[in-house]
Amino acid sequence: MKRIITLFFLSLLFVNTTNAQRLTGTWEGDIDGDEFLQVNIIDVKGGKLCGYTWDYRYAKKSDYCKAYFSGSYNKEKSSWFVNGYAFMENSGGHVLMQLTFRLDFEKGRTVLNGYCRVKPSFFSGGGTAYEISLRKVSNQPAMMTQEMKDCVKENEPPKKPVTKPPVELKKDVPVIKKPIAPKKKDSVIKPPAINPKQKDTATKIKPPITKVTPMVNTLPTQTKGRTNKEISRIVVNDRKIKLEVYDNGTIDGDTVSIFYNGKMIMSHRRLSSNPIEIDLTLDENTSLHSIVLFAENLGSIPPNTALIILTTASKKRYELFSSANLQQNAELIFEYKPK
């Protein structure tokens, strides 16, 4: 009986030790047997993950996509939830995914078991869930992108201030003062006496009054310190364009303000499956035009993501994806080139 209890205790200890391992690294497996899946994870502690996925079809490797994700730990379900939010590369036809998995130990190796499904959206709906089993092939991600570096930096705990040792004060040493010779009295030149009957002939000139016109800042005060990250640049041949802005994925309360060439055109609008519609006539005095999405919050699933559908007057249609947070704005650049 003691042996059974001891073995049971050791197995529990082994499982807990396994589950405590870091998830950082490269994990590989497949989806439904016909699609390769690679998940590159950065475990930033505090129950958060970030990284990117890479998947392609075995029958046609040129049919692929890479997408950024963020993730968090669900204590109630003892599993990780990963949410794709923006494409790095897309050969066409791919949509963002959501992964749910747990850390297991099978046949002497650590694996991630769970399932993946198409990220629900206004266009794709829900989608079928497919079981996945991923094995660890490296303790480091296959590639470390700037987005992942920023993610690690944002989630690093604040550094403790360095306390210097107290400075020892030297004992007071008596100072012997040298005698100071008395200063010679300066000869004072008295001004000429003023005749009280003599009138002042000088004309008094009042200083000019200058009016200062305050500078009007078209951006909100809280944008100071945020940088603009260019997420897409396209060429358009029409001055009149239409923008439709949706929440890209789960409707989680994302709110944005939108700027065109530095001027606010939409303030504190909540993203949903119903589009925010904006009709724009591009300024003919410049060839480059900027649309900035400023995240007013991050919703319940960070970061603040949006799907932007651009339609030109000549019926050309573009689908653009943006991702913004409290440190970076998402910026779309349109280059106007009339035919």
Short mmCIF file of N, CA, C and O in Angstrom, two decimals, residues 212-333:
data_model
loop_
_atom_site.label_atom_id
_atom_site.label_comp_id
_atom_site.label_asym_id
_atom_site.label_seq_id
_atom_site.Cartn_x
_atom_site.Cartn_y
_atom_site.Cartn_z
N VAL A 212 -0.88 86.46 -28.98
CA VAL A 212 -0.38 85.11 -29.26
C VAL A 212 -1.56 84.21 -29.58
O VAL A 212 -2.48 84.06 -28.78
N THR A 213 -1.54 83.64 -30.79
CA THR A 213 -2.62 82.74 -31.20
C THR A 213 -2.28 81.33 -30.77
O THR A 213 -1.23 80.80 -31.15
N PRO A 214 -3.11 80.70 -29.93
CA PRO A 214 -2.78 79.34 -29.47
C PRO A 214 -2.80 78.35 -30.62
O PRO A 214 -3.61 78.45 -31.53
N MET A 215 -1.85 77.35 -30.58
CA MET A 215 -1.79 76.34 -31.61
C MET A 215 -2.87 75.30 -31.36
O MET A 215 -3.04 74.82 -30.24
N VAL A 216 -3.60 74.97 -32.39
CA VAL A 216 -4.68 73.98 -32.25
C VAL A 216 -4.11 72.61 -32.57
O VAL A 216 -3.58 72.38 -33.65
N ASN A 217 -4.19 71.69 -31.64
CA ASN A 217 -3.72 70.32 -31.85
C ASN A 217 -4.90 69.45 -32.24
O ASN A 217 -5.85 69.30 -31.48
N THR A 218 -4.86 68.92 -33.44
CA THR A 218 -5.99 68.14 -33.94
C THR A 218 -6.03 66.73 -33.36
O THR A 218 -7.02 66.04 -33.50
N LEU A 219 -4.91 66.27 -32.74
CA LEU A 219 -4.89 64.95 -32.15
C LEU A 219 -5.20 65.05 -30.66
O LEU A 219 -4.85 66.02 -30.02
N PRO A 220 -5.86 64.02 -30.09
CA PRO A 220 -6.15 64.07 -28.65
C PRO A 220 -4.87 64.03 -27.83
O PRO A 220 -3.84 63.55 -28.28
N THR A 221 -4.96 64.55 -26.61
CA THR A 221 -3.78 64.66 -25.75
C THR A 221 -3.15 63.30 -25.49
O THR A 221 -1.93 63.16 -25.45
N GLN A 222 -3.99 62.24 -25.36
CA GLN A 222 -3.44 60.94 -24.99
C GLN A 222 -2.65 60.26 -26.10
O GLN A 222 -2.04 59.23 -25.88
N THR A 223 -2.63 60.83 -27.32
CA THR A 223 -1.82 60.22 -28.39
C THR A 223 -0.35 60.52 -28.21
O THR A 223 0.49 59.90 -28.85
N LYS A 224 0.00 61.48 -27.37
CA LYS A 224 1.41 61.79 -27.16
C LYS A 224 2.13 60.57 -26.59
O LYS A 224 1.67 59.97 -25.64
N GLY A 225 3.24 60.24 -27.19
CA GLY A 225 3.99 59.08 -26.75
C GLY A 225 3.69 57.83 -27.55
O GLY A 225 4.44 56.86 -27.50
N ARG A 226 2.59 57.80 -28.32
CA ARG A 226 2.29 56.65 -29.15
C ARG A 226 2.93 56.81 -30.53
O ARG A 226 3.03 57.92 -31.05
N THR A 227 3.36 55.70 -31.10
CA THR A 227 3.93 55.73 -32.43
C THR A 227 2.93 55.16 -33.44
O THR A 227 2.05 54.39 -33.07
N ASN A 228 3.08 55.56 -34.70
CA ASN A 228 2.24 55.02 -35.77
C ASN A 228 2.96 53.86 -36.43
O ASN A 228 4.10 54.01 -36.86
N LYS A 229 2.31 52.71 -36.52
CA LYS A 229 2.88 51.54 -37.17
C LYS A 229 2.16 51.32 -38.50
O LYS A 229 0.96 51.06 -38.53
N GLU A 230 2.91 51.45 -39.61
CA GLU A 230 2.31 51.28 -40.94
C GLU A 230 2.02 49.79 -41.15
O GLU A 230 2.91 48.95 -41.13
N ILE A 231 0.74 49.47 -41.37
CA ILE A 231 0.34 48.07 -41.54
C ILE A 231 0.01 47.74 -42.98
O ILE A 231 -0.08 46.57 -43.34
N SER A 232 -0.18 48.76 -43.82
CA SER A 232 -0.47 48.50 -45.22
C SER A 232 -0.28 49.78 -46.03
O SER A 232 -0.46 50.89 -45.51
N ARG A 233 0.13 49.61 -47.31
CA ARG A 233 0.29 50.74 -48.22
C ARG A 233 -0.23 50.30 -49.59
O ARG A 233 0.28 49.33 -50.16
N ILE A 234 -1.22 51.01 -50.11
CA ILE A 234 -1.78 50.64 -51.41
C ILE A 234 -1.87 51.88 -52.30
O ILE A 234 -1.88 53.01 -51.82
N VAL A 235 -1.93 51.63 -53.62
CA VAL A 235 -2.07 52.70 -54.61
C VAL A 235 -3.52 52.73 -55.08
O VAL A 235 -4.09 51.69 -55.43
N VAL A 236 -4.12 53.92 -55.07
CA VAL A 236 -5.49 54.09 -55.56
C VAL A 236 -5.50 55.11 -56.70
O VAL A 236 -4.68 56.02 -56.73
N ASN A 237 -6.42 54.91 -57.63
CA ASN A 237 -6.52 55.79 -58.80
C ASN A 237 -7.71 56.73 -58.73
O ASN A 237 -7.92 57.53 -59.65
N ASP A 238 -8.51 56.64 -57.66
CA ASP A 238 -9.70 57.47 -57.51
C ASP A 238 -9.57 58.33 -56.26
O ASP A 238 -9.08 57.87 -55.23
N ARG A 239 -10.06 59.56 -56.36
CA ARG A 239 -10.03 60.44 -55.19
C ARG A 239 -11.13 60.10 -54.20
O ARG A 239 -10.98 60.31 -53.00
N LYS A 240 -12.24 59.56 -54.70
CA LYS A 240 -13.34 59.22 -53.80
C LYS A 240 -13.25 57.75 -53.42
O LYS A 240 -13.22 56.87 -54.28
N ILE A 241 -13.17 57.50 -52.10
CA ILE A 241 -13.10 56.13 -51.58
C ILE A 241 -14.09 55.98 -50.44
O ILE A 241 -14.52 56.95 -49.82
N LYS A 242 -14.44 54.72 -50.18
CA LYS A 242 -15.36 54.41 -49.07
C LYS A 242 -14.68 53.40 -48.15
O LYS A 242 -14.12 52.41 -48.60
N LEU A 243 -14.71 53.67 -46.84
CA LEU A 243 -14.13 52.77 -45.84
C LEU A 243 -15.26 52.16 -45.01
O LEU A 243 -16.19 52.86 -44.59
N GLU A 244 -15.16 50.85 -44.78
CA GLU A 244 -16.08 50.15 -43.87
C GLU A 244 -15.21 49.45 -42.83
O GLU A 244 -14.38 48.61 -43.18
N VAL A 245 -15.40 49.80 -41.57
CA VAL A 245 -14.55 49.30 -40.50
C VAL A 245 -15.36 48.39 -39.59
O VAL A 245 -16.38 48.79 -39.02
N TYR A 246 -14.88 47.11 -39.46
CA TYR A 246 -15.53 46.10 -38.63
C TYR A 246 -14.58 45.67 -37.50
O TYR A 246 -13.38 45.87 -37.60
N ASP A 247 -15.15 45.03 -36.48
CA ASP A 247 -14.31 44.34 -35.50
C ASP A 247 -13.80 43.08 -36.18
O ASP A 247 -14.58 42.31 -36.73
N ASN A 248 -12.49 42.85 -36.14
CA ASN A 248 -11.90 41.69 -36.81
C ASN A 248 -11.88 40.50 -35.85
O ASN A 248 -10.90 40.24 -35.18
N GLY A 249 -12.99 39.77 -35.79
CA GLY A 249 -13.03 38.58 -34.94
C GLY A 249 -14.16 38.67 -33.93
O GLY A 249 -15.25 39.17 -34.22
N THR A 250 -13.89 38.17 -32.72
CA THR A 250 -14.89 38.18 -31.66
C THR A 250 -15.24 39.61 -31.27
O THR A 250 -14.37 40.45 -31.09
N ILE A 251 -16.54 39.90 -31.19
CA ILE A 251 -16.98 41.24 -30.80
C ILE A 251 -16.73 41.39 -29.31
O ILE A 251 -17.44 40.81 -28.48
N ASP A 252 -15.69 42.15 -28.96
CA ASP A 252 -15.26 42.19 -27.56
C ASP A 252 -15.19 43.61 -27.00
O ASP A 252 -14.53 43.86 -26.00
N GLY A 253 -15.87 44.57 -27.66
CA GLY A 253 -15.94 45.93 -27.09
C GLY A 253 -14.82 46.85 -27.51
O GLY A 253 -14.60 47.87 -26.85
N ASP A 254 -14.08 46.52 -28.60
CA ASP A 254 -13.03 47.42 -29.09
C ASP A 254 -13.62 48.77 -29.50
O ASP A 254 -14.64 48.84 -30.19
N THR A 255 -12.97 49.86 -29.08
CA THR A 255 -13.41 51.22 -29.42
C THR A 255 -12.23 51.98 -30.03
O THR A 255 -11.12 51.89 -29.53
N VAL A 256 -12.51 52.72 -31.12
CA VAL A 256 -11.44 53.44 -31.82
C VAL A 256 -11.86 54.87 -32.14
O VAL A 256 -13.05 55.19 -32.20
N SER A 257 -10.85 55.71 -32.33
CA SER A 257 -11.01 57.01 -32.98
C SER A 257 -10.22 56.95 -34.27
O SER A 257 -9.18 56.29 -34.34
N ILE A 258 -10.71 57.63 -35.32
CA ILE A 258 -10.10 57.53 -36.65
C ILE A 258 -9.68 58.91 -37.12
O ILE A 258 -10.43 59.89 -36.99
N PHE A 259 -8.45 59.00 -37.67
CA PHE A 259 -7.89 60.26 -38.15
C PHE A 259 -7.55 60.14 -39.63
O PHE A 259 -7.07 59.10 -40.09
N TYR A 260 -7.81 61.22 -40.37
CA TYR A 260 -7.39 61.31 -41.76
C TYR A 260 -6.44 62.48 -41.91
O TYR A 260 -6.80 63.63 -41.63
N ASN A 261 -5.20 62.18 -42.31
CA ASN A 261 -4.15 63.21 -42.45
C ASN A 261 -4.04 64.10 -41.21
O ASN A 261 -3.92 65.32 -41.30
N GLY A 262 -4.13 63.46 -40.03
CA GLY A 262 -3.95 64.17 -38.76
C GLY A 262 -5.19 64.80 -38.18
O GLY A 262 -5.15 65.34 -37.08
N LYS A 263 -6.32 64.76 -38.91
CA LYS A 263 -7.56 65.36 -38.41
C LYS A 263 -8.55 64.26 -38.03
O LYS A 263 -8.74 63.30 -38.77
N MET A 264 -9.16 64.43 -36.85
CA MET A 264 -10.11 63.43 -36.39
C MET A 264 -11.39 63.48 -37.23
O MET A 264 -11.99 64.54 -37.40
N ILE A 265 -11.79 62.32 -37.76
CA ILE A 265 -13.03 62.24 -38.53
C ILE A 265 -14.05 61.32 -37.85
O ILE A 265 -15.21 61.28 -38.26
N MET A 266 -13.63 60.60 -36.82
CA MET A 266 -14.54 59.71 -36.09
C MET A 266 -13.99 59.56 -34.67
O MET A 266 -12.80 59.33 -34.48
N SER A 267 -14.86 59.69 -33.66
CA SER A 267 -14.39 59.67 -32.28
C SER A 267 -15.13 58.63 -31.45
O SER A 267 -16.36 58.54 -31.49
N HIS A 268 -14.36 57.79 -30.73
CA HIS A 268 -14.89 56.84 -29.74
C HIS A 268 -16.04 56.00 -30.32
O HIS A 268 -17.13 55.94 -29.76
N ARG A 269 -15.77 55.35 -31.46
CA ARG A 269 -16.78 54.48 -32.07
C ARG A 269 -16.46 53.02 -31.75
O ARG A 269 -15.32 52.58 -31.88
N ARG A 270 -17.49 52.29 -31.32
CA ARG A 270 -17.30 50.88 -30.97
C ARG A 270 -17.37 50.02 -32.23
O ARG A 270 -18.26 50.19 -33.07
N LEU A 271 -16.42 49.09 -32.36
CA LEU A 271 -16.38 48.19 -33.51
C LEU A 271 -17.32 47.01 -33.29
O LEU A 271 -17.43 46.49 -32.17
N SER A 272 -17.99 46.59 -34.36
CA SER A 272 -18.92 45.47 -34.25
C SER A 272 -19.02 44.80 -35.61
O SER A 272 -18.23 45.05 -36.52
N SER A 273 -20.03 43.93 -35.78
CA SER A 273 -20.25 43.29 -37.08
C SER A 273 -20.96 44.23 -38.04
O SER A 273 -21.04 43.95 -39.23
N ASN A 274 -21.49 45.34 -37.53
CA ASN A 274 -22.06 46.38 -38.40
C ASN A 274 -20.97 47.40 -38.69
O ASN A 274 -20.30 47.89 -37.77
N PRO A 275 -20.76 47.74 -39.97
CA PRO A 275 -19.61 48.58 -40.30
C PRO A 275 -19.77 50.03 -39.89
O PRO A 275 -20.87 50.57 -39.89
N ILE A 276 -18.63 50.65 -39.54
CA ILE A 276 -18.55 52.11 -39.46
C ILE A 276 -18.23 52.58 -40.89
O ILE A 276 -17.18 52.24 -41.43
N GLU A 277 -19.11 53.32 -41.51
CA GLU A 277 -18.94 53.72 -42.91
C GLU A 277 -18.41 55.15 -43.00
O GLU A 277 -18.94 56.06 -42.34
N ILE A 278 -17.36 55.32 -43.79
CA ILE A 278 -16.72 56.63 -43.96
C ILE A 278 -16.54 56.88 -45.45
O ILE A 278 -15.87 56.09 -46.14
N ASP A 279 -17.11 57.96 -45.97
CA ASP A 279 -16.90 58.38 -47.35
C ASP A 279 -15.86 59.49 -47.36
O ASP A 279 -16.02 60.52 -46.69
N LEU A 280 -14.77 59.29 -48.13
CA LEU A 280 -13.68 60.24 -48.17
C LEU A 280 -13.42 60.73 -49.59
O LEU A 280 -13.51 59.96 -50.54
N THR A 281 -13.10 62.01 -49.69
CA THR A 281 -12.56 62.57 -50.92
C THR A 281 -11.12 62.97 -50.63
O THR A 281 -10.88 63.86 -49.82
N LEU A 282 -10.19 62.30 -51.26
CA LEU A 282 -8.78 62.51 -50.95
C LEU A 282 -8.33 63.91 -51.32
O LEU A 282 -8.72 64.45 -52.37
N ASP A 283 -7.52 64.50 -50.47
CA ASP A 283 -6.98 65.84 -50.69
C ASP A 283 -6.10 65.82 -51.95
O ASP A 283 -5.15 65.05 -52.05
N GLU A 284 -6.44 66.69 -52.93
CA GLU A 284 -5.71 66.70 -54.19
C GLU A 284 -4.37 67.41 -54.10
O GLU A 284 -3.56 67.37 -55.03
N ASN A 285 -4.08 68.05 -52.96
CA ASN A 285 -2.81 68.77 -52.80
C ASN A 285 -1.67 67.87 -52.32
O ASN A 285 -0.55 68.33 -52.15
N THR A 286 -1.96 66.60 -52.05
CA THR A 286 -0.91 65.67 -51.63
C THR A 286 -1.15 64.32 -52.26
O THR A 286 -2.31 63.97 -52.58
N SER A 287 -0.08 63.56 -52.46
CA SER A 287 -0.22 62.24 -53.09
C SER A 287 -0.32 61.12 -52.05
O SER A 287 -0.89 60.07 -52.33
N LEU A 288 0.23 61.34 -50.85
CA LEU A 288 0.16 60.34 -49.79
C LEU A 288 -0.90 60.71 -48.78
O LEU A 288 -0.98 61.87 -48.34
N HIS A 289 -1.71 59.74 -48.39
CA HIS A 289 -2.82 59.98 -47.48
C HIS A 289 -2.77 58.95 -46.35
O HIS A 289 -2.50 57.77 -46.59
N SER A 290 -3.01 59.41 -45.14
CA SER A 290 -2.86 58.57 -43.95
C SER A 290 -4.19 58.41 -43.22
O SER A 290 -4.89 59.39 -42.95
N ILE A 291 -4.53 57.16 -42.92
CA ILE A 291 -5.65 56.83 -42.04
C ILE A 291 -5.07 56.18 -40.80
O ILE A 291 -4.37 55.17 -40.88
N VAL A 292 -5.31 56.78 -39.63
CA VAL A 292 -4.78 56.27 -38.37
C VAL A 292 -5.93 55.80 -37.48
O VAL A 292 -6.89 56.53 -37.27
N LEU A 293 -5.82 54.55 -36.99
CA LEU A 293 -6.78 54.01 -36.04
C LEU A 293 -6.15 54.08 -34.65
O LEU A 293 -5.12 53.45 -34.39
N PHE A 294 -6.78 54.86 -33.78
CA PHE A 294 -6.30 55.08 -32.42
C PHE A 294 -7.15 54.24 -31.47
O PHE A 294 -8.38 54.41 -31.40
N ALA A 295 -6.53 53.31 -30.74
CA ALA A 295 -7.25 52.42 -29.82
C ALA A 295 -7.63 53.19 -28.55
O ALA A 295 -6.76 53.62 -27.81
N GLU A 296 -8.92 53.37 -28.33
CA GLU A 296 -9.39 53.99 -27.09
C GLU A 296 -9.37 52.97 -25.94
O GLU A 296 -9.27 53.34 -24.78
N ASN A 297 -9.47 51.68 -26.29
CA ASN A 297 -9.34 50.61 -25.29
C ASN A 297 -8.87 49.35 -26.03
O ASN A 297 -8.65 49.37 -27.24
N LEU A 298 -8.71 48.24 -25.31
CA LEU A 298 -8.26 46.99 -25.91
C LEU A 298 -9.34 45.92 -25.90
O LEU A 298 -9.08 44.78 -26.25
N GLY A 299 -10.58 46.29 -25.50
CA GLY A 299 -11.64 45.30 -25.44
C GLY A 299 -11.32 44.22 -24.41
O GLY A 299 -10.41 44.35 -23.60
N SER A 300 -12.06 43.12 -24.47
CA SER A 300 -11.81 42.04 -23.51
C SER A 300 -10.73 41.07 -24.01
O SER A 300 -10.22 40.28 -23.23
N ILE A 301 -10.39 41.15 -25.32
CA ILE A 301 -9.34 40.29 -25.89
C ILE A 301 -8.33 41.18 -26.60
O ILE A 301 -8.55 41.58 -27.74
N PRO A 302 -7.22 41.58 -25.93
CA PRO A 302 -6.23 42.45 -26.58
C PRO A 302 -5.59 41.72 -27.76
O PRO A 302 -5.55 40.50 -27.79
N PRO A 303 -5.03 42.47 -28.76
CA PRO A 303 -5.09 43.93 -28.87
C PRO A 303 -6.38 44.40 -29.54
O PRO A 303 -7.31 43.59 -29.73
N ASN A 304 -6.46 45.68 -29.91
CA ASN A 304 -7.61 46.25 -30.60
C ASN A 304 -7.43 45.98 -32.10
O ASN A 304 -6.54 46.53 -32.74
N THR A 305 -8.27 45.08 -32.67
CA THR A 305 -8.11 44.68 -34.07
C THR A 305 -9.32 45.08 -34.89
O THR A 305 -10.44 45.11 -34.38
N ALA A 306 -9.08 45.37 -36.16
CA ALA A 306 -10.17 45.79 -37.04
C ALA A 306 -9.95 45.24 -38.45
O ALA A 306 -8.82 45.03 -38.89
N LEU A 307 -11.08 45.00 -39.14
CA LEU A 307 -11.06 44.67 -40.56
C LEU A 307 -11.56 45.90 -41.31
O LEU A 307 -12.64 46.42 -41.00
N ILE A 308 -10.78 46.38 -42.28
CA ILE A 308 -11.14 47.59 -43.03
C ILE A 308 -11.34 47.20 -44.49
O ILE A 308 -10.41 46.68 -45.13
N ILE A 309 -12.50 47.45 -45.01
CA ILE A 309 -12.79 47.19 -46.42
C ILE A 309 -12.80 48.52 -47.15
O ILE A 309 -13.57 49.43 -46.81
N LEU A 310 -11.91 48.65 -48.12
CA LEU A 310 -11.78 49.88 -48.90
C LEU A 310 -12.36 49.65 -50.29
O LEU A 310 -11.99 48.70 -50.98
N THR A 311 -13.27 50.51 -50.70
CA THR A 311 -13.86 50.43 -52.04
C THR A 311 -13.66 51.77 -52.73
O THR A 311 -14.02 52.82 -52.19
N THR A 312 -13.07 51.75 -53.94
CA THR A 312 -12.84 52.98 -54.69
C THR A 312 -14.03 53.29 -55.59
O THR A 312 -14.92 52.45 -55.78
N ALA A 313 -14.02 54.49 -56.17
CA ALA A 313 -15.11 54.89 -57.05
C ALA A 313 -15.20 54.00 -58.27
O ALA A 313 -16.29 53.80 -58.85
N SER A 314 -14.06 53.41 -58.69
CA SER A 314 -14.06 52.51 -59.85
C SER A 314 -14.31 51.06 -59.44
O SER A 314 -14.01 50.13 -60.19
N LYS A 315 -14.83 50.86 -58.23
CA LYS A 315 -15.27 49.56 -57.71
C LYS A 315 -14.12 48.58 -57.41
O LYS A 315 -14.35 47.37 -57.33
N LYS A 316 -12.91 49.08 -57.21
CA LYS A 316 -11.83 48.22 -56.74
C LYS A 316 -11.98 48.03 -55.24
O LYS A 316 -12.26 48.98 -54.51
N ARG A 317 -11.80 46.80 -54.78
CA ARG A 317 -12.07 46.47 -53.38
C ARG A 317 -10.82 45.86 -52.73
O ARG A 317 -10.15 45.02 -53.31
N TYR A 318 -10.49 46.33 -51.52
CA TYR A 318 -9.34 45.85 -50.77
C TYR A 318 -9.78 45.49 -49.36
O TYR A 318 -10.59 46.20 -48.76
N GLU A 319 -9.24 44.38 -48.82
CA GLU A 319 -9.48 44.01 -47.42
C GLU A 319 -8.17 44.21 -46.65
O GLU A 319 -7.14 43.63 -47.00
N LEU A 320 -8.21 45.02 -45.61
CA LEU A 320 -7.02 45.35 -44.83
C LEU A 320 -7.27 45.01 -43.36
O LEU A 320 -8.40 45.16 -42.87
N PHE A 321 -6.23 44.57 -42.69
CA PHE A 321 -6.35 44.21 -41.28
C PHE A 321 -5.45 45.12 -40.45
O PHE A 321 -4.31 45.38 -40.82
N SER A 322 -5.97 45.62 -39.34
CA SER A 322 -5.19 46.51 -38.48
C SER A 322 -5.15 45.96 -37.06
O SER A 322 -6.06 45.24 -36.63
N SER A 323 -4.08 46.33 -36.37
CA SER A 323 -3.91 45.94 -34.96
C SER A 323 -3.29 47.12 -34.23
O SER A 323 -2.22 47.59 -34.62
N ALA A 324 -3.97 47.61 -33.17
CA ALA A 324 -3.47 48.75 -32.41
C ALA A 324 -3.49 48.41 -30.92
O ALA A 324 -4.26 47.57 -30.47
N ASN A 325 -2.62 49.09 -30.17
CA ASN A 325 -2.61 48.92 -28.72
C ASN A 325 -2.39 50.27 -28.07
O ASN A 325 -2.49 51.31 -28.73
N LEU A 326 -2.09 50.29 -26.78
CA LEU A 326 -1.95 51.55 -26.05
C LEU A 326 -0.57 52.18 -26.22
O LEU A 326 -0.31 53.23 -25.65
N GLN A 327 0.30 51.53 -27.02
CA GLN A 327 1.61 52.11 -27.32
C GLN A 327 1.75 52.47 -28.81
O GLN A 327 2.52 53.33 -29.16
N GLN A 328 0.98 51.78 -29.68
CA GLN A 328 1.10 51.99 -31.12
C GLN A 328 -0.26 52.16 -31.77
O GLN A 328 -1.23 51.48 -31.41
N ASN A 329 -0.35 53.13 -32.71
CA ASN A 329 -1.52 53.28 -33.54
C ASN A 329 -1.32 52.49 -34.83
O ASN A 329 -0.20 52.28 -35.28
N ALA A 330 -2.43 52.06 -35.44
CA ALA A 330 -2.37 51.39 -36.74
C ALA A 330 -2.55 52.44 -37.84
O ALA A 330 -3.50 53.23 -37.80
N GLU A 331 -1.64 52.45 -38.82
CA GLU A 331 -1.69 53.46 -39.88
C GLU A 331 -1.76 52.80 -41.25
O GLU A 331 -0.98 51.90 -41.58
N LEU A 332 -2.74 53.24 -42.06
CA LEU A 332 -2.89 52.80 -43.45
C LEU A 332 -2.48 53.96 -44.35
O LEU A 332 -2.93 55.09 -44.15
N ILE A 333 -1.62 53.67 -45.35
CA ILE A 333 -1.16 54.71 -46.27
C ILE A 333 -1.76 54.46 -47.65
O ILE A 333 -1.65 53.36 -48.19
#
